[in-house]
Coordinates of C-alpha atoms and ligand atoms in Angstrom, one line a residue:
X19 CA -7.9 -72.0 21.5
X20 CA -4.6 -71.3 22.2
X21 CA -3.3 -67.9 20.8
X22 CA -1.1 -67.4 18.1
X23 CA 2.5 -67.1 18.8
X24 CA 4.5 -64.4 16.6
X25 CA 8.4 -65.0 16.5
X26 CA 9.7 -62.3 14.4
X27 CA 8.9 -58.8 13.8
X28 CA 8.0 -59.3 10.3
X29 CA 5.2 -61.1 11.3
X30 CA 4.2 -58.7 14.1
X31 CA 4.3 -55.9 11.3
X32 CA 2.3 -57.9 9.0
X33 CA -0.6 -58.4 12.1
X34 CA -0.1 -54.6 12.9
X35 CA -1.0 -53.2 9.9
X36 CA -3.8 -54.6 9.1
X37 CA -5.5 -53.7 12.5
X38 CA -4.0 -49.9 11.8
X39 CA -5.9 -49.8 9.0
X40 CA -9.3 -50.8 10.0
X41 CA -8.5 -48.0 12.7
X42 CA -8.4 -50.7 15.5
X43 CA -6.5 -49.6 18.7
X44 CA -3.6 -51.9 19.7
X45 CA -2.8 -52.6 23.5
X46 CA 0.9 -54.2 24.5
X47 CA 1.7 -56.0 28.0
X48 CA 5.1 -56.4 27.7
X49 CA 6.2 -59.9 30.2
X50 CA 9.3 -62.1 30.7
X51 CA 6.6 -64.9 30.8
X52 CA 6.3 -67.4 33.6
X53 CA 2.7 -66.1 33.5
X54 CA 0.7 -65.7 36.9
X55 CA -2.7 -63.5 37.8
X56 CA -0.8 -60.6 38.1
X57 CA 0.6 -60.4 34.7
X58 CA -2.9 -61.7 33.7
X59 CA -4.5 -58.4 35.8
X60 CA -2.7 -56.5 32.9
X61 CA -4.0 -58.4 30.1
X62 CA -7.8 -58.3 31.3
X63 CA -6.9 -54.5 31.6
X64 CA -5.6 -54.4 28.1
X65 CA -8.6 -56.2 26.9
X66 CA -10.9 -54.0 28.4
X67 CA -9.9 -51.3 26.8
X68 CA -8.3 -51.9 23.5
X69 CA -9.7 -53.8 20.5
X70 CA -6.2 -55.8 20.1
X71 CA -4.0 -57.1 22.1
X72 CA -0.4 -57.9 22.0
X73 CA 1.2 -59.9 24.8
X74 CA 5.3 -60.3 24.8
X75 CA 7.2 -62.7 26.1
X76 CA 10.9 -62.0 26.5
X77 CA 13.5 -62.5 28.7
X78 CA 15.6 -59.8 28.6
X79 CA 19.5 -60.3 28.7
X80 CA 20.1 -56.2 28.8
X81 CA 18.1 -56.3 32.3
X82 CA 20.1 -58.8 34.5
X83 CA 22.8 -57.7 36.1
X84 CA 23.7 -61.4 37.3
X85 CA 24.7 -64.0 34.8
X86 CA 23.2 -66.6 37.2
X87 CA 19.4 -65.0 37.4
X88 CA 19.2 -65.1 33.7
X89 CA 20.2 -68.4 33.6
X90 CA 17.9 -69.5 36.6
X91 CA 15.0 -67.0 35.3
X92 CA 11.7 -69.7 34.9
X93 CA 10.7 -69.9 31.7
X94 CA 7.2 -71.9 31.0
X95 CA 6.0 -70.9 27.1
X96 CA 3.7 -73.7 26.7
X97 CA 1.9 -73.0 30.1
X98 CA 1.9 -69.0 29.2
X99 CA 0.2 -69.8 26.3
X100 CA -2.7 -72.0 27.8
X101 CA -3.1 -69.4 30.6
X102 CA -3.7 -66.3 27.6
X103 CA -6.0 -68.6 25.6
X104 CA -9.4 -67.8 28.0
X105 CA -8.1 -64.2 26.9
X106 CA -8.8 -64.4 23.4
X107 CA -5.4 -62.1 23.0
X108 CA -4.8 -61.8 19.4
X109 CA -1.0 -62.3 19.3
X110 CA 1.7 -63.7 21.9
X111 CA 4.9 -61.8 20.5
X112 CA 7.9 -64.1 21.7
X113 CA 11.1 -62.8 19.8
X114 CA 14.1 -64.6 20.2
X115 CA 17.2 -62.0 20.9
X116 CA 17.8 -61.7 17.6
X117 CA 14.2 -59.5 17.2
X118 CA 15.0 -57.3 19.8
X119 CA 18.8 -56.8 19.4
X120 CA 20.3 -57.9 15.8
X121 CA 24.4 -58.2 15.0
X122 CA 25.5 -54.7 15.4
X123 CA 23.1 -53.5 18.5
X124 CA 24.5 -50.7 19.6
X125 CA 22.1 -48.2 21.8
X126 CA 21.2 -47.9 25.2
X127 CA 18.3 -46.1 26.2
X128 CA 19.0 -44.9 29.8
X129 CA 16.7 -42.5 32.0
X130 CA 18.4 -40.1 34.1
X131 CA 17.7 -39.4 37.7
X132 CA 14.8 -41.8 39.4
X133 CA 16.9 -44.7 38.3
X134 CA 19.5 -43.6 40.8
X135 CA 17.6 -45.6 43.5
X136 CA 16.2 -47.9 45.0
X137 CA 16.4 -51.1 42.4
X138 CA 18.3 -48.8 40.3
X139 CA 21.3 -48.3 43.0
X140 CA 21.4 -52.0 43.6
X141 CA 21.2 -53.5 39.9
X142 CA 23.5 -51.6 38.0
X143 CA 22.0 -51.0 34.2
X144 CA 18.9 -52.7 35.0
X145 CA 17.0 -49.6 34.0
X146 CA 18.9 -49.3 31.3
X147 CA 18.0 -52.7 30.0
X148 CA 14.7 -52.2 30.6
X149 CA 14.2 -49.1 29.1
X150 CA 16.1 -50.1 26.0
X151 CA 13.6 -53.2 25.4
X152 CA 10.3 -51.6 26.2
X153 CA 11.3 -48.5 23.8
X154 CA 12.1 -51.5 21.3
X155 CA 8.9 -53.4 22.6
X156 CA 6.8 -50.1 22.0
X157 CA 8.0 -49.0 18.6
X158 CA 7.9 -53.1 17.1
X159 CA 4.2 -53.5 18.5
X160 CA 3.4 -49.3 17.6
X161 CA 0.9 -50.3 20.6
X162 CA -1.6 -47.3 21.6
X163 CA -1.8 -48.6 25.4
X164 CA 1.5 -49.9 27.1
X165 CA 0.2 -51.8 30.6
X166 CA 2.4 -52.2 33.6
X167 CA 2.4 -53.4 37.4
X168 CA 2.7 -50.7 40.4
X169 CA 4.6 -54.1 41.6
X170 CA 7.2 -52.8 40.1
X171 CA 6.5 -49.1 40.6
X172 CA 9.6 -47.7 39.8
X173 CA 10.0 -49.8 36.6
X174 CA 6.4 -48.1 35.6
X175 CA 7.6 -44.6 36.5
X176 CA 10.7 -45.6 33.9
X177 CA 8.8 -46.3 31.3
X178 CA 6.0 -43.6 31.3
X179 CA 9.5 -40.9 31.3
X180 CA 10.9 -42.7 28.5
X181 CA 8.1 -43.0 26.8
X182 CA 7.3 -39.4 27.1
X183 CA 10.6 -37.9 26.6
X184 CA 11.1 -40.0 23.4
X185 CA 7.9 -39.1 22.1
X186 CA 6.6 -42.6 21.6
X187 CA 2.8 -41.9 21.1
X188 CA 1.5 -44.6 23.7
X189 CA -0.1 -43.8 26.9
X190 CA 1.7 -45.9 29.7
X191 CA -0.9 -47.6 32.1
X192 CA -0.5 -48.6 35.4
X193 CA -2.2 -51.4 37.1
X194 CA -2.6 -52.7 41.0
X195 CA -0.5 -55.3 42.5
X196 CA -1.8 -58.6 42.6
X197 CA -1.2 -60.8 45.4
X198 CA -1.9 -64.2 47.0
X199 CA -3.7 -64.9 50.1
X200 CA -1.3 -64.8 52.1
X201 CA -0.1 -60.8 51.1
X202 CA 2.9 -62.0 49.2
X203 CA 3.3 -60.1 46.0
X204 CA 2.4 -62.3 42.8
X205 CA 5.8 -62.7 41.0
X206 CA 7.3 -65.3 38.5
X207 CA 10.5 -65.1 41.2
X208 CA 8.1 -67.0 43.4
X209 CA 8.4 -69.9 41.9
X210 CA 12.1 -70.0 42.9
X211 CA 11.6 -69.8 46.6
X212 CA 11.9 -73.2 48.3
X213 CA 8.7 -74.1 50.7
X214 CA 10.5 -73.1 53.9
X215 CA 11.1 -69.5 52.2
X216 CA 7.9 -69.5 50.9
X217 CA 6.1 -69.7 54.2
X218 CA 8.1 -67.1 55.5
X219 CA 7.5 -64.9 52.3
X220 CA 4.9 -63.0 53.4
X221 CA 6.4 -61.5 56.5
X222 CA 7.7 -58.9 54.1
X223 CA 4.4 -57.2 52.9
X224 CA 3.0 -57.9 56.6
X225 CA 5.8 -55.5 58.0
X226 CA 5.2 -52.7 55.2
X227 CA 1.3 -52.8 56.2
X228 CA 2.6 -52.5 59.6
X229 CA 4.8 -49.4 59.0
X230 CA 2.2 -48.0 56.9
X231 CA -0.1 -47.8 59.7
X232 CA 2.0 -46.1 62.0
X233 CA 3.2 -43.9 59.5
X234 CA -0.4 -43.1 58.4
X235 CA -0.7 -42.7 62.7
X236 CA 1.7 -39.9 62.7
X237 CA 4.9 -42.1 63.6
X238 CA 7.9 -40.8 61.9
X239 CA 9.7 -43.2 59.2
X240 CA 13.8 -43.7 60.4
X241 CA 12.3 -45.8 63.9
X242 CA 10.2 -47.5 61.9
X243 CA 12.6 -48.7 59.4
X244 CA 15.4 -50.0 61.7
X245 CA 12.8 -51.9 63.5
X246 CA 11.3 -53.4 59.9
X247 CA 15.0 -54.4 58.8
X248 CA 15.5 -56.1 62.3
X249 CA 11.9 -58.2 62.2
X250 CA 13.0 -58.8 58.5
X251 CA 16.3 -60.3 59.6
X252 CA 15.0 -61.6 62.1
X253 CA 12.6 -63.5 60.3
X254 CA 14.8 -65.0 57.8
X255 CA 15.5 -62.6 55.2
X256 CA 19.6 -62.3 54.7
X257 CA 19.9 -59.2 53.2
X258 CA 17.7 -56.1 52.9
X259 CA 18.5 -54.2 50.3
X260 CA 16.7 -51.2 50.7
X261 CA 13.5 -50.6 52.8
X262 CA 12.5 -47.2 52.3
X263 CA 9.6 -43.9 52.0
X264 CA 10.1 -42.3 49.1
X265 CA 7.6 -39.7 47.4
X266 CA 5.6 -41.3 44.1
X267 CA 6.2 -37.7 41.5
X268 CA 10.2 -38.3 42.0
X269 CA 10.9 -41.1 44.6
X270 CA 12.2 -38.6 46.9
X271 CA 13.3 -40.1 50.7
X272 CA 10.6 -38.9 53.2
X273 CA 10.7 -38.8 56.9
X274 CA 6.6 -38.0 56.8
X275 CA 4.4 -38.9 54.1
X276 CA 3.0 -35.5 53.9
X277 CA 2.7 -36.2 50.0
X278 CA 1.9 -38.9 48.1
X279 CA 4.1 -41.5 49.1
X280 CA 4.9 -45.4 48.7
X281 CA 7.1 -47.7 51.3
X282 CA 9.3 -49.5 48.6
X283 CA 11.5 -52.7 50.0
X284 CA 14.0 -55.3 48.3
X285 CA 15.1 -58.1 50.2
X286 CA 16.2 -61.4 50.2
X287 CA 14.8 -64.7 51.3
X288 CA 17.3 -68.3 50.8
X289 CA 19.0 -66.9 47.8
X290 CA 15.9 -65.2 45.8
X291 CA 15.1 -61.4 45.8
X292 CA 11.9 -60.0 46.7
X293 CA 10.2 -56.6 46.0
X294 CA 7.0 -55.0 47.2
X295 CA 5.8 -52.0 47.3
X296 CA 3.0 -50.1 49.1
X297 CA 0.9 -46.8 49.2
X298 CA 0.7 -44.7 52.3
X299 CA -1.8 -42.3 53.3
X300 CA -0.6 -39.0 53.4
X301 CA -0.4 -37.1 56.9
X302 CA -0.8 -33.5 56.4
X303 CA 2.5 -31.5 58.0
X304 CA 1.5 -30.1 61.1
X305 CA 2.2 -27.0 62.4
Ligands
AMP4 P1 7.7 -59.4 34.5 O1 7.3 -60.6 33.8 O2 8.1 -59.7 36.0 O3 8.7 -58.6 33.8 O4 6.4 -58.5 34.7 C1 5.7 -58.1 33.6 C2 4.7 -57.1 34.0 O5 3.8 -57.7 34.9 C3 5.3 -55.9 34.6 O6 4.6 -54.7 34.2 C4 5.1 -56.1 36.1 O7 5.0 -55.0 36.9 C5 3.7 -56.8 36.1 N1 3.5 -57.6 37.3 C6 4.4 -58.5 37.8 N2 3.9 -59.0 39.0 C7 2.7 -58.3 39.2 C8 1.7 -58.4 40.2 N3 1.8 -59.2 41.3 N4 0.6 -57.6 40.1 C9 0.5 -56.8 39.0 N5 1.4 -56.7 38.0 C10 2.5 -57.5 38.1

């Protein structure tokens, strides 16, 4: 059975109370649809460990910084809602803009420092967009459990800040990256890629397993990363926008991993842009 799809926050509110008060807990995966396994990852999660469960489906204007991706952004409703019905979720939230930002909108929520790179230095006020609708997405649902993608690792560090610092009472939860067969990184941009690009996708999580290793061998990172932007380049990607090691507590650049670190890459492949990211073993300082 399909699940049932809630337009407007009136209704959500209506659903919400009622599971408030027979003291049911209330998980939220927050989605710009185009559903694949690895948004689904985050709804089995959700499942597991929360008696109901909210999925959202929004595209969100505030996040794109390019008229053009919105406007090209896939949008598949009556597919996303076939794939949630094995999940027995108990409401598919899909506001129109309306919901989320009524006549008169007027604040931005906007996290300071760790938005300063990476995705956040190339998309100016993506964060900002982000944060603003999940803060909305967390306080319309009042969700217990928020679940999120280490795909987007930086997004998920984001929201667990804002979430803390506003003190919305939901614990932010992090989930693995799902990918295909191949390494590439599940993503609803996928389905952009022509199949020329998408054969040649994969070469970008292949060369971050690659660095990893050496880095996890002792190499240092700068060598490594000028000869990952050439393969990249030379593989077909036209633009990478960053390929980097940063630290996971405050996504601090590294030349070692000798903390907990990720390699974090952008980059583009015939006009669509691809992120990964990856964890690296850390490698004690010597000396
Ligand atoms: P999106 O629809 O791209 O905004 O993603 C919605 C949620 O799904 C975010 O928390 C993403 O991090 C997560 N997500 C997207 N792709 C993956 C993936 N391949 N594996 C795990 N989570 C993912």
């Amino acid at each position: 059975m399909t699940p049932p799809i809630v337009r407007t926050l009136a209704e959500l509110r209506n659903a919400t109370r009622g599971w408030h008060r027979a003291g049911e807990s209330i998980g939220v995966v927050p989605t710009m649809g185009a559903l694949h396994d690895g948004h689904l990852s985050l709804v089995a999660a959700a499942k597991a460990a929360c008696d109901r469960v909210i999925v959202t489906i929004f595209v969100n204007p505030k996040q794109f910084n390019q008229a053009s991706d919105l406007d090209n952004y896939p949008r598949t409703e009556e597919e996303d809602a076939r794939k949630l019905a094995r999940f027995a979720v108990d409401a598919v939230y899909v506001p129109d803009v309306s919901q989320i930002y009524p006549e008169g909108f007027a604040t931005n929520v906007s996290v300071g420092g760790m938005t300063d790179v990476l995705c956040g230095a190339h998309r100016p006020g993506h964060f900002d967009g982000v944060a603003t609708v999940v803060s909305k997405l967390f306080t319309q649902t009042s969700a217990d459990k928020g679940f999120f993608g280490e795909k987007d690792f930086q997004q998920l560090m984001v929201v667990q800040r804002m979430a803390r610092d506003l003190d919305i009472p939901i614990e932010v939860v992090g989930c693995p990256t799902i990918r295909e067969e191949d390494g590439l990184a599940m993503s609803s941009r996928n389905l952009l890629l022509s199949d020329r690009a998408r054969i040649k996708a994969p070469l970008l999580s292949e060369v971050m397993q690659e660095v990893a290793e050496k880095l996890a061998a002792g190499e240092s990172f700068a060598p490594l990363q000028a000869a990952a932007v050439a393969r990249l380049t030379s593989g077909g990607f036209t633009d990478i926008d960053y390929f980097e090691l940063r630290s996971c507590a405050a996504l601090e650049a590294l030349e070692w991993p000798t903390e907990p670190a990720r390699l974090f890459a952008a980059a583009w492949l015939a006009g669509v842009r691809l992120i990964d990211n990856i964890d690296v073993p850390v490698v004690p300082a010597s000396g």
